PDB file of C-alpha atoms in Angstrom:
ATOM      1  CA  UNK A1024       0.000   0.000   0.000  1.00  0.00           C
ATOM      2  CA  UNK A1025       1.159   3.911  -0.849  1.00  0.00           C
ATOM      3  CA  UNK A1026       0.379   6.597   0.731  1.00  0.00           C
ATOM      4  CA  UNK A1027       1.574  10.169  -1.557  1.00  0.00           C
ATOM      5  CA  UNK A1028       3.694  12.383   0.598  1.00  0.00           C
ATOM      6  CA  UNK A1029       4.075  16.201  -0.178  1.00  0.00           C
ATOM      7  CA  UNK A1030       7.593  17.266   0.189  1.00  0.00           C
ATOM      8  CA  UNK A1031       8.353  21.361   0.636  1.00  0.00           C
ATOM      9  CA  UNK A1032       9.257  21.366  -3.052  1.00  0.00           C
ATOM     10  CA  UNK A1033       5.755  20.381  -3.800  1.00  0.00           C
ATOM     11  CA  UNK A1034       6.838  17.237  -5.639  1.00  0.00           C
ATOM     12  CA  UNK A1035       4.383  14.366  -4.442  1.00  0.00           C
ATOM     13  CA  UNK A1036       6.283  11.407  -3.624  1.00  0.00           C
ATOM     14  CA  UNK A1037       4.453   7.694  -2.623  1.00  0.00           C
ATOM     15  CA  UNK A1038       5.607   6.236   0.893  1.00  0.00           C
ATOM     16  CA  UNK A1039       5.467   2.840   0.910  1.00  0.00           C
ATOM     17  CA  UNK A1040       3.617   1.041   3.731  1.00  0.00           C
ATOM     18  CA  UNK A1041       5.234  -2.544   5.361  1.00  0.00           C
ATOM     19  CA  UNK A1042       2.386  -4.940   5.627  1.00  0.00           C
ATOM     20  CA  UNK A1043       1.995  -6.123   8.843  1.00  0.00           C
ATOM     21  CA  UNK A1044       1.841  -9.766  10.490  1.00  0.00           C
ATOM     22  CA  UNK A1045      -1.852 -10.715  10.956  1.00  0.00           C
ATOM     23  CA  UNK A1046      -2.914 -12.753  14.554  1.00  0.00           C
ATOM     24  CA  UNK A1047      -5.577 -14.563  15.413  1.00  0.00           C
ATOM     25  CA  UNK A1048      -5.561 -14.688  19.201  1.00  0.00           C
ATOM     26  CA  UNK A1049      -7.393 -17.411  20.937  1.00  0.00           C
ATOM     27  CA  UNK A1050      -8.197 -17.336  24.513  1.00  0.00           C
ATOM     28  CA  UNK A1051     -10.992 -18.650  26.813  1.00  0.00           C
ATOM     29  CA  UNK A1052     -10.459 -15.669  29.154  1.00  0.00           C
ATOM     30  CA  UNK A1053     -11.697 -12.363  27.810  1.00  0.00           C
ATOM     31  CA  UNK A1054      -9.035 -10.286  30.239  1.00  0.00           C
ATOM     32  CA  UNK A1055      -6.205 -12.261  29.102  1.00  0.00           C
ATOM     33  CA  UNK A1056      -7.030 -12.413  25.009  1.00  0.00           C
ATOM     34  CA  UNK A1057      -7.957  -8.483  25.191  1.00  0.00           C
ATOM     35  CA  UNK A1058      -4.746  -7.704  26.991  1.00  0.00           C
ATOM     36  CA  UNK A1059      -2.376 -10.227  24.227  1.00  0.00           C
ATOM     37  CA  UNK A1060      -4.539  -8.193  21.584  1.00  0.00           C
ATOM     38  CA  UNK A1061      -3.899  -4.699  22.840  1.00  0.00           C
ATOM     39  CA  UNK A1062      -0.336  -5.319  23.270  1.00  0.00           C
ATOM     40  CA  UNK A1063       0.408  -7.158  20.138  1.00  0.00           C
ATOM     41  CA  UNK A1064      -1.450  -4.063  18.081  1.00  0.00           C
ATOM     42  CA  UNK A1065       1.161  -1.918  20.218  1.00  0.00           C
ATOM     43  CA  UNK A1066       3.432  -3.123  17.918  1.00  0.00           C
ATOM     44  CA  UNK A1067       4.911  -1.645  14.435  1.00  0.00           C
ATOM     45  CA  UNK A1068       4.615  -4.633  12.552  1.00  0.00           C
ATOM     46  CA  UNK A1069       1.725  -6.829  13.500  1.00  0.00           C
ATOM     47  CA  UNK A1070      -1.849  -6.512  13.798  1.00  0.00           C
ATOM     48  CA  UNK A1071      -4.262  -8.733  16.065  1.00  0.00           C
ATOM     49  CA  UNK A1072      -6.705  -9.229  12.844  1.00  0.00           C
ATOM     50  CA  UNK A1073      -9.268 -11.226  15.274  1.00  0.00           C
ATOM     51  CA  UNK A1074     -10.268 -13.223  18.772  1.00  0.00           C
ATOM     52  CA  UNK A1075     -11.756 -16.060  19.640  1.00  0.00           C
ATOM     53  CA  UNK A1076     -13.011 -17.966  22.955  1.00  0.00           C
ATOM     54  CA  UNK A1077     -13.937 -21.356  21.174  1.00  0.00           C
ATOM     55  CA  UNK A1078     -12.449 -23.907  18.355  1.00  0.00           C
ATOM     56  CA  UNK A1079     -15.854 -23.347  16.220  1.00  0.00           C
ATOM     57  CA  UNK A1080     -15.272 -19.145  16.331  1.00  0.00           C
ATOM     58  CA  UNK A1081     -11.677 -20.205  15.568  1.00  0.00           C
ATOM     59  CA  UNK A1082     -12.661 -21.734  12.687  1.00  0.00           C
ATOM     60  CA  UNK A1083     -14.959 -18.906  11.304  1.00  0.00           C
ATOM     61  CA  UNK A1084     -12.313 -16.150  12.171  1.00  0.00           C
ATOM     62  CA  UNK A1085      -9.822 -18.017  10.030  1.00  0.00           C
ATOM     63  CA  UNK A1086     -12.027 -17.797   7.126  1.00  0.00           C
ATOM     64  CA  UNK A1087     -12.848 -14.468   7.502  1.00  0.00           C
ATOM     65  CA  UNK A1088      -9.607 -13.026   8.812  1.00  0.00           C
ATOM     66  CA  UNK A1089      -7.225 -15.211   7.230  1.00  0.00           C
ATOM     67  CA  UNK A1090      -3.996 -14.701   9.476  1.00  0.00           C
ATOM     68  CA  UNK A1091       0.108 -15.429   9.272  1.00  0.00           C
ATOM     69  CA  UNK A1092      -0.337 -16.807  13.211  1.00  0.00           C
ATOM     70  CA  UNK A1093      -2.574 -18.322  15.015  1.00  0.00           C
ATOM     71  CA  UNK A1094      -1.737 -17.624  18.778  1.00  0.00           C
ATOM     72  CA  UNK A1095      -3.744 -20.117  20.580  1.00  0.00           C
ATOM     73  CA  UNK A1096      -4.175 -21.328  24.137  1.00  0.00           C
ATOM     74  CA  UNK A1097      -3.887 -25.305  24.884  1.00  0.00           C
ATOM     75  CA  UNK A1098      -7.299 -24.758  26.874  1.00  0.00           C
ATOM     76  CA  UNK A1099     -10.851 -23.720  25.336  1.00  0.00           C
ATOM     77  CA  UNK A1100     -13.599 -25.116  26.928  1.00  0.00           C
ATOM     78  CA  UNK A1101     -14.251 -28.574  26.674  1.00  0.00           C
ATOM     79  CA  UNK A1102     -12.173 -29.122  23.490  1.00  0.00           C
ATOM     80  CA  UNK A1103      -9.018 -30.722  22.578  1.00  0.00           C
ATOM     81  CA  UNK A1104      -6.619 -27.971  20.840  1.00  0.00           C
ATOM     82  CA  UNK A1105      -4.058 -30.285  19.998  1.00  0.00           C
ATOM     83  CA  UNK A1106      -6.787 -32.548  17.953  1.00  0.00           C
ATOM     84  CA  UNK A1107      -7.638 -29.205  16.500  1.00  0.00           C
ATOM     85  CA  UNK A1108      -4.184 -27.818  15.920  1.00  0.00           C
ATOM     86  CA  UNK A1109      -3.575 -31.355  14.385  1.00  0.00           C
ATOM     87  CA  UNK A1110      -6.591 -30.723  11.717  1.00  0.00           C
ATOM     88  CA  UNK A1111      -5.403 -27.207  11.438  1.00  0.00           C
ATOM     89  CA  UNK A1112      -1.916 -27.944  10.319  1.00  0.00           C
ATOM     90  CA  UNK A1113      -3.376 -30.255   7.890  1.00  0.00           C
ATOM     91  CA  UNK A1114      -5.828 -28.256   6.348  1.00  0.00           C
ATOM     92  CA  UNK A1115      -3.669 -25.512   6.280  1.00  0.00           C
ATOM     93  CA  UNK A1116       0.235 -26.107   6.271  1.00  0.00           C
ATOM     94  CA  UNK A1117       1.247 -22.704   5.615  1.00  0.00           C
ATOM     95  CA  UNK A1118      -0.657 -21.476   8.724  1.00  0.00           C
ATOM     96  CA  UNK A1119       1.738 -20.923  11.690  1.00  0.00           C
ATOM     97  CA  UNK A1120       0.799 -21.543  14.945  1.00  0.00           C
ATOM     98  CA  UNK A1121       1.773 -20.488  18.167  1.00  0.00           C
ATOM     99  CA  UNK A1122       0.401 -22.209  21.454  1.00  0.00           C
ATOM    100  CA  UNK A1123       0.488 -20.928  24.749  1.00  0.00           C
ATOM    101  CA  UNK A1124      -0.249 -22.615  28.240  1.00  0.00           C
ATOM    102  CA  UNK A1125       0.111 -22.446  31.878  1.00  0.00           C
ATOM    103  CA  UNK A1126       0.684 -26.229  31.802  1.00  0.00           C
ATOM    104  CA  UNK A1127       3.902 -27.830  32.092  1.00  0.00           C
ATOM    105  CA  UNK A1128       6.448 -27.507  29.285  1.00  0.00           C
ATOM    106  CA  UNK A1129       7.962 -30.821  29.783  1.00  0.00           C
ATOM    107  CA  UNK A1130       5.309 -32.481  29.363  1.00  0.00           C
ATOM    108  CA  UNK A1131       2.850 -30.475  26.872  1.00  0.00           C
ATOM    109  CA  UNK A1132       5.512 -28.470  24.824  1.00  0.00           C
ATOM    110  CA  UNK A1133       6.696 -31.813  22.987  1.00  0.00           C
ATOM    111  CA  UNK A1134       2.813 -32.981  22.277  1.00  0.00           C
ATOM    112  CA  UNK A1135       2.210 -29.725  21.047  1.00  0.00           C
ATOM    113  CA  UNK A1136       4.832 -29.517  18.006  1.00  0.00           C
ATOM    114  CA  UNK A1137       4.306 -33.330  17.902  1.00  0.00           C
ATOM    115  CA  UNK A1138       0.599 -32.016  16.671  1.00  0.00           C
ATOM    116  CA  UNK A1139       2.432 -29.439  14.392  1.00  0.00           C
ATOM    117  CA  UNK A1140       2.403 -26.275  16.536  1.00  0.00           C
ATOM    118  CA  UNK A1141       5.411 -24.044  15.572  1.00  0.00           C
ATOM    119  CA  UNK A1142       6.209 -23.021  18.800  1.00  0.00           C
ATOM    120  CA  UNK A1143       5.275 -23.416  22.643  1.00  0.00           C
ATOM    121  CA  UNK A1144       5.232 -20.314  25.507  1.00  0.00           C
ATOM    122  CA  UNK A1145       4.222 -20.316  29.061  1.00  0.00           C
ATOM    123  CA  UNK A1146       1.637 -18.416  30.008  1.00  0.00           C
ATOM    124  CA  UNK A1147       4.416 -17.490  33.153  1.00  0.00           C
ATOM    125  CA  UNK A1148       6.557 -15.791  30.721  1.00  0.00           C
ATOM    126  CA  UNK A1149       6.781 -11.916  30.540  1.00  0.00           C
ATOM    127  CA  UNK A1150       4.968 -10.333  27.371  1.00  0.00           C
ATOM    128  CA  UNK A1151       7.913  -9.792  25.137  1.00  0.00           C
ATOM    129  CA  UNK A1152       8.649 -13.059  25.005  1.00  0.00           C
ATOM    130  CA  UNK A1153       5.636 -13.443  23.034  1.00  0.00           C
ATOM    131  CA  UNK A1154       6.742 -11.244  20.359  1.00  0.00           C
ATOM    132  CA  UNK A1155      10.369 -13.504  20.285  1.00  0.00           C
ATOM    133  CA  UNK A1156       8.386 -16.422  19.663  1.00  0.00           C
ATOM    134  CA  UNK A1157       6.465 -15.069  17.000  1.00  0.00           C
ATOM    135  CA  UNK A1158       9.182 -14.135  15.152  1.00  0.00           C
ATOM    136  CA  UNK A1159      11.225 -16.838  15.580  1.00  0.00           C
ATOM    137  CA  UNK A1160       8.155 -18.821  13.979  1.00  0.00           C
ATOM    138  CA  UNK A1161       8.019 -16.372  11.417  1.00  0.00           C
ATOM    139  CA  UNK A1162      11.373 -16.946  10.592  1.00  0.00           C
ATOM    140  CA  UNK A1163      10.830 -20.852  10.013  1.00  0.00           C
ATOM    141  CA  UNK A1164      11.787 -21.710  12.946  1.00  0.00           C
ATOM    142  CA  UNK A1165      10.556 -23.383  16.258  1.00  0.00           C
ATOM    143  CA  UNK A1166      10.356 -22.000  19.552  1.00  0.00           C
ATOM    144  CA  UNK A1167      10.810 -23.837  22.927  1.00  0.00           C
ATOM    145  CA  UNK A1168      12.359 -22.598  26.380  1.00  0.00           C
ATOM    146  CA  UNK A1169      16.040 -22.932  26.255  1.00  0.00           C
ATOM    147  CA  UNK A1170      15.414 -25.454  29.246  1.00  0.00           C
ATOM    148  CA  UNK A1171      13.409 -27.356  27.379  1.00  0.00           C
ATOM    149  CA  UNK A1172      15.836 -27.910  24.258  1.00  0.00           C
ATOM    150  CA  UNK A1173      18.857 -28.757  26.406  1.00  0.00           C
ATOM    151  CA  UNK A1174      16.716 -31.764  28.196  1.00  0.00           C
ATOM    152  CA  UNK A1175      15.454 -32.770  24.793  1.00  0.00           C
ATOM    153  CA  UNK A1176      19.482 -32.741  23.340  1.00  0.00           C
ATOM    154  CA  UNK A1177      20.694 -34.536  26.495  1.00  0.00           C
ATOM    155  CA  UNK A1178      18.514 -37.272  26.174  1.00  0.00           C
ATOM    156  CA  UNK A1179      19.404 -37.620  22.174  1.00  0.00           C
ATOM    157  CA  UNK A1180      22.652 -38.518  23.765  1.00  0.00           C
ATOM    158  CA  UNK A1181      21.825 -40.598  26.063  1.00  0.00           C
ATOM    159  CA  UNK A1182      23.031 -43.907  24.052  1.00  0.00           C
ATOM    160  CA  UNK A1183      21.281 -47.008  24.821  1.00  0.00           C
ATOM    161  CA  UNK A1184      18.427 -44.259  25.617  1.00  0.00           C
ATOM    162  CA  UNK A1185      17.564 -43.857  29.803  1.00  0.00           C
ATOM    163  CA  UNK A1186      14.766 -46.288  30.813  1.00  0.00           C
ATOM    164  CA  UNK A1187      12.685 -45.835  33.697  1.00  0.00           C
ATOM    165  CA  UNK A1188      13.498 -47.670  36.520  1.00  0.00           C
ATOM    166  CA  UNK A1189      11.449 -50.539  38.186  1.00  0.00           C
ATOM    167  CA  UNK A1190       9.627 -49.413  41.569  1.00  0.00           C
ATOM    168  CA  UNK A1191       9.631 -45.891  40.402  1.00  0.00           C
ATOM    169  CA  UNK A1192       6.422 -43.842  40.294  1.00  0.00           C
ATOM    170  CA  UNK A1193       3.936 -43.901  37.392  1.00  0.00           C
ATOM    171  CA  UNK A1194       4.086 -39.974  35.328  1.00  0.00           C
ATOM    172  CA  UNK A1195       1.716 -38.289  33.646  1.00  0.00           C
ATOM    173  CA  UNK A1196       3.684 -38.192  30.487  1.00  0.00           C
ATOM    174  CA  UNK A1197       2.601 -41.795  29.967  1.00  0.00           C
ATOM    175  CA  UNK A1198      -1.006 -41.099  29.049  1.00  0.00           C
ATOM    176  CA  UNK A1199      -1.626 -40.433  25.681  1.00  0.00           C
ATOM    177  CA  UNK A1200      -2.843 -36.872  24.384  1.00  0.00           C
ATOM    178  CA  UNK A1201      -6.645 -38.283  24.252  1.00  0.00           C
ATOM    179  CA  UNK A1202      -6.423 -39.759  27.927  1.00  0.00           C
ATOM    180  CA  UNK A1203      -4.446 -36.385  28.776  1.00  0.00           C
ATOM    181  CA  UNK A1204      -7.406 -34.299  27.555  1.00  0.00           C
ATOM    182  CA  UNK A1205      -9.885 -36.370  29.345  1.00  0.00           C
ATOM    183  CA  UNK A1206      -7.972 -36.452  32.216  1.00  0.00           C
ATOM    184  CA  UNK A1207      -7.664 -32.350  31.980  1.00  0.00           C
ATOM    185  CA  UNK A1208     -11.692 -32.683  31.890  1.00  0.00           C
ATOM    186  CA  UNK A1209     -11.540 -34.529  34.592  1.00  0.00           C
ATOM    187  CA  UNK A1210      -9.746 -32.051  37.216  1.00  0.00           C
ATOM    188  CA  UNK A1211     -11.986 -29.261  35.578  1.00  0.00           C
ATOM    189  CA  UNK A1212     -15.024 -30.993  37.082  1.00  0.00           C
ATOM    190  CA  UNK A1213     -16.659 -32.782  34.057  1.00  0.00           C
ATOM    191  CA  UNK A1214     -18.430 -36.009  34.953  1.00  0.00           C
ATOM    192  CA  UNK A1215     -18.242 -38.775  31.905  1.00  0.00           C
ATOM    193  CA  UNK A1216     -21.505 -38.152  30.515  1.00  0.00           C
ATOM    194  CA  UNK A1217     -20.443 -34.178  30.315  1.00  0.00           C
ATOM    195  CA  UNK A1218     -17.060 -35.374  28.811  1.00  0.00           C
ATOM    196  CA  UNK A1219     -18.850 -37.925  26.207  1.00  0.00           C
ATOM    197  CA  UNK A1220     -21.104 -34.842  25.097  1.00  0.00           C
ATOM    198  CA  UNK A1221     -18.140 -32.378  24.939  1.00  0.00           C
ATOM    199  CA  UNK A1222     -15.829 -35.063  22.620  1.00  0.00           C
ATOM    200  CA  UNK A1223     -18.985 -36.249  20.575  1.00  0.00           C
ATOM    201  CA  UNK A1224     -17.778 -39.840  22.028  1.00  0.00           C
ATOM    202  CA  UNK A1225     -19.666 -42.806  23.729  1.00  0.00           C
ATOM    203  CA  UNK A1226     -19.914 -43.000  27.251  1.00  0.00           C
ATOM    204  CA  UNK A1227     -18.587 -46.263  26.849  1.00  0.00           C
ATOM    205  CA  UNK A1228     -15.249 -44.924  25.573  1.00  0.00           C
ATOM    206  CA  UNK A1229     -14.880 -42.529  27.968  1.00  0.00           C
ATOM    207  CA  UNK A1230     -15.158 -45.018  30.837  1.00  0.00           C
ATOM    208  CA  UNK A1231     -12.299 -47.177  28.948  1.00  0.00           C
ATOM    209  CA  UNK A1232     -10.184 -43.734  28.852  1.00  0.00           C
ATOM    210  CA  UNK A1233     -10.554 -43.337  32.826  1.00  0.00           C
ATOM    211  CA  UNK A1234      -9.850 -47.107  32.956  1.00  0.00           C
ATOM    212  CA  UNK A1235      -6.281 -46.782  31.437  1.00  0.00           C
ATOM    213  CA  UNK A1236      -5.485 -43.463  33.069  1.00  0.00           C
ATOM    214  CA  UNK A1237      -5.888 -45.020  36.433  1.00  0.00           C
ATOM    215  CA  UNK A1238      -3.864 -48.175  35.486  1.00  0.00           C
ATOM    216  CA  UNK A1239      -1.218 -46.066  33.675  1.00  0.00           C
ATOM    217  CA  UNK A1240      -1.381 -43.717  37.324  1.00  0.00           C
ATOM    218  CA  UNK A1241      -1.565 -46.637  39.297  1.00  0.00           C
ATOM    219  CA  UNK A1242      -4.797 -45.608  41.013  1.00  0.00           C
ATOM    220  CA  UNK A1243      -7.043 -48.292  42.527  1.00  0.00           C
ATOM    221  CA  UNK A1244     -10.361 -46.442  42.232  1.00  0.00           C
ATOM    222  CA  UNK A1245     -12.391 -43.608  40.701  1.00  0.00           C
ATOM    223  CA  UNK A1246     -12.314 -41.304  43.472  1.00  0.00           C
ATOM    224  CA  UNK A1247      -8.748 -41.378  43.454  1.00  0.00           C
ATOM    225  CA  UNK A1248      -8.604 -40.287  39.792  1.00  0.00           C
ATOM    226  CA  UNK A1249     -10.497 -37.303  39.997  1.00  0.00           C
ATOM    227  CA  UNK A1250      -8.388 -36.173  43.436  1.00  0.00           C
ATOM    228  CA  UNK A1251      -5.285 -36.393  41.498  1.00  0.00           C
ATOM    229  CA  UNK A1252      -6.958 -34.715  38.556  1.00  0.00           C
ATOM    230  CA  UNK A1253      -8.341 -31.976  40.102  1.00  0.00           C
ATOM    231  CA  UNK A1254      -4.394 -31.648  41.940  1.00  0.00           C
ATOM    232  CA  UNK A1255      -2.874 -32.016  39.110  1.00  0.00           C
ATOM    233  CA  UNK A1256      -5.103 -28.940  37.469  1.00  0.00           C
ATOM    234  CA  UNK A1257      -4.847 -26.657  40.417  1.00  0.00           C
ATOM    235  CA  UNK A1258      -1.421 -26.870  40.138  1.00  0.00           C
ATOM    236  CA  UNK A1259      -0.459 -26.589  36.773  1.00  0.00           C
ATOM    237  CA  UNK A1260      -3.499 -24.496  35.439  1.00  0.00           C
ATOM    238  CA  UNK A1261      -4.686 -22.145  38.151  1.00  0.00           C
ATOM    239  CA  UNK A1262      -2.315 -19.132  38.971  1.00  0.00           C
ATOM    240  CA  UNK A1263      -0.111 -20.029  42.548  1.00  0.00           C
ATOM    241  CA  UNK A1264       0.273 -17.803  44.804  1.00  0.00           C
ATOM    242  CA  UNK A1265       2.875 -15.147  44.019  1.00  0.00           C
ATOM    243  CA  UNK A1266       2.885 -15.747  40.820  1.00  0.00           C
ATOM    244  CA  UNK A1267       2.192 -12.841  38.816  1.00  0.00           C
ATOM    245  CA  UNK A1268       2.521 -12.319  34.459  1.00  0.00           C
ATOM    246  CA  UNK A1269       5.687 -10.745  33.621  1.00  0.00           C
ATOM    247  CA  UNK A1270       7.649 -12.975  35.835  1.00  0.00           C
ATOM    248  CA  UNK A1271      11.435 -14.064  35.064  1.00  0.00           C
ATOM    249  CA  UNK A1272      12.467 -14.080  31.628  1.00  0.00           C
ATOM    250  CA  UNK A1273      12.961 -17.485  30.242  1.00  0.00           C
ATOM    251  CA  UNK A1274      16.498 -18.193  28.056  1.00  0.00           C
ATOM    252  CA  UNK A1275      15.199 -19.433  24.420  1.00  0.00           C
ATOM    253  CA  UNK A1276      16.622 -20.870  21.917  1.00  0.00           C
ATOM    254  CA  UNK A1277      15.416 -21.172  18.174  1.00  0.00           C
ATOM    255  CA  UNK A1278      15.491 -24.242  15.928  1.00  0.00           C
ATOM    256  CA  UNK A1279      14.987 -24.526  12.478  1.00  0.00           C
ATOM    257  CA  UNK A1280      11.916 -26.018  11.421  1.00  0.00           C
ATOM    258  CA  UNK A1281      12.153 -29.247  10.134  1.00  0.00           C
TER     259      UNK A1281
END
């Protein structure tokens, strides 16, 4: 785009306009997805182009708005955003997408670009490293906390790779991301009717989810699942005390996209 500027002499020359880097921001929390909006519109090249609360006004705002990045937060309600980030990615490989979570790197950052997100950021992090990890995506390359990629690059190392040992404690990073969704649901309060509704899934399978996720756990009953799910949510979802946004900055460290 041009824009004619008049110069003293009176000779009318075009300035030329840099396009900006369209956003979709995705949020379930108003506060938070006006606040990533404002700021990211603070800055000289990028534009929030749209918001949404929900995967189905995702959907519709990517047809209308048509962004460069999708920033996205792993929660929305009921649904699974890797699932959706995995149909996304497929339907559209030349959309990048950015997604953001209070939930533990270690565990969710991997799943995440597993499901072809182009980058990962905690929610913790202070607000400019948002606009690092957009660019770094933007560059063709994938962003992870500098923590994170040394513990992935030590255990490509590690040669025969580490096992874990016998007697040690069941993890969470042995349920898959279906039972890890469900088991999300689970800590938010969602029965397994609610769940079957939310997932357009049978009771039925839901029941055989909760079955695995307690062997996998090593929990003896259901009452014990949904204590450790709802723990496991309060602790890794809902803010702790003293924690505040714009906490300590992070060390990152790019790599190129595969």
């Amino acid at each position: 785009m041009e824009i004619p500027k008049t110069y003293p002499s009176g000779k009318i020359v075009p300035e030329r306009h840099i396009a900006k880097t369209r956003i979709l921001v995705a949020d379930e929390h108003p506060l938070l997805r006006h606040g990533i909006v404002a700021f990211i519109n603070c800055q000289p090249d990028m534009i929030a182009c749209g918001e949404a609360d929900s995967i189905p006004i995702i959907r519709t705002k990517l047809a209308e708005t048509r962004p460069h990045v999708l920033v996205i937060g792993l929660r929305l309600g009921a649904g699974d955003c890797l699932e959706f980030v995995k149909a996304l990615k497929a339907q559209n490989p030349g959309l990048l997408i950015l997604v953001y979570s209070a939930f533990e790197e270690t565990i969710f950052a991997e799943r995440a670009l597993r499901s072809g997100a182009n980058g990962y950021l905690m929610k913790r992090a202070i607000k400019e490293e948002m606009l690092t990890a957009i660019r770094d995506v933007l560059r063709g390359q994938i962003y992870v906390s500098r923590d994170l990629a040394l513990r992935a690059f030590q255990r490509s190392l590690e040669t025969p790779p580490r096992t874990r040992a016998q007697g040690d404690l069941p993890v969470i990073d042995d349920l898959s991301d279906r039972e890890m969704h469900i088991f999300q649901l689970i800590g938010s309060g969602l029965g397994t009717n609610k769940i079957a509704h939310s997932l357009n899934l049978s009771v039925k399978t839901i029941e055989t989810h909760r079955e695995n996720i307690k062997r996998k756990l090593g929990l003896n009953s259901g009452r014990q699942l949904v204590e450790r799910a709802f723990k496991y949510v309060e602790e890794n979802f809902l803010p702790q005390k003293g924690e505040i946004a714009g906490g300590r900055k992070k060390k990152v460290v790019p790599f190129p996209a595969a």
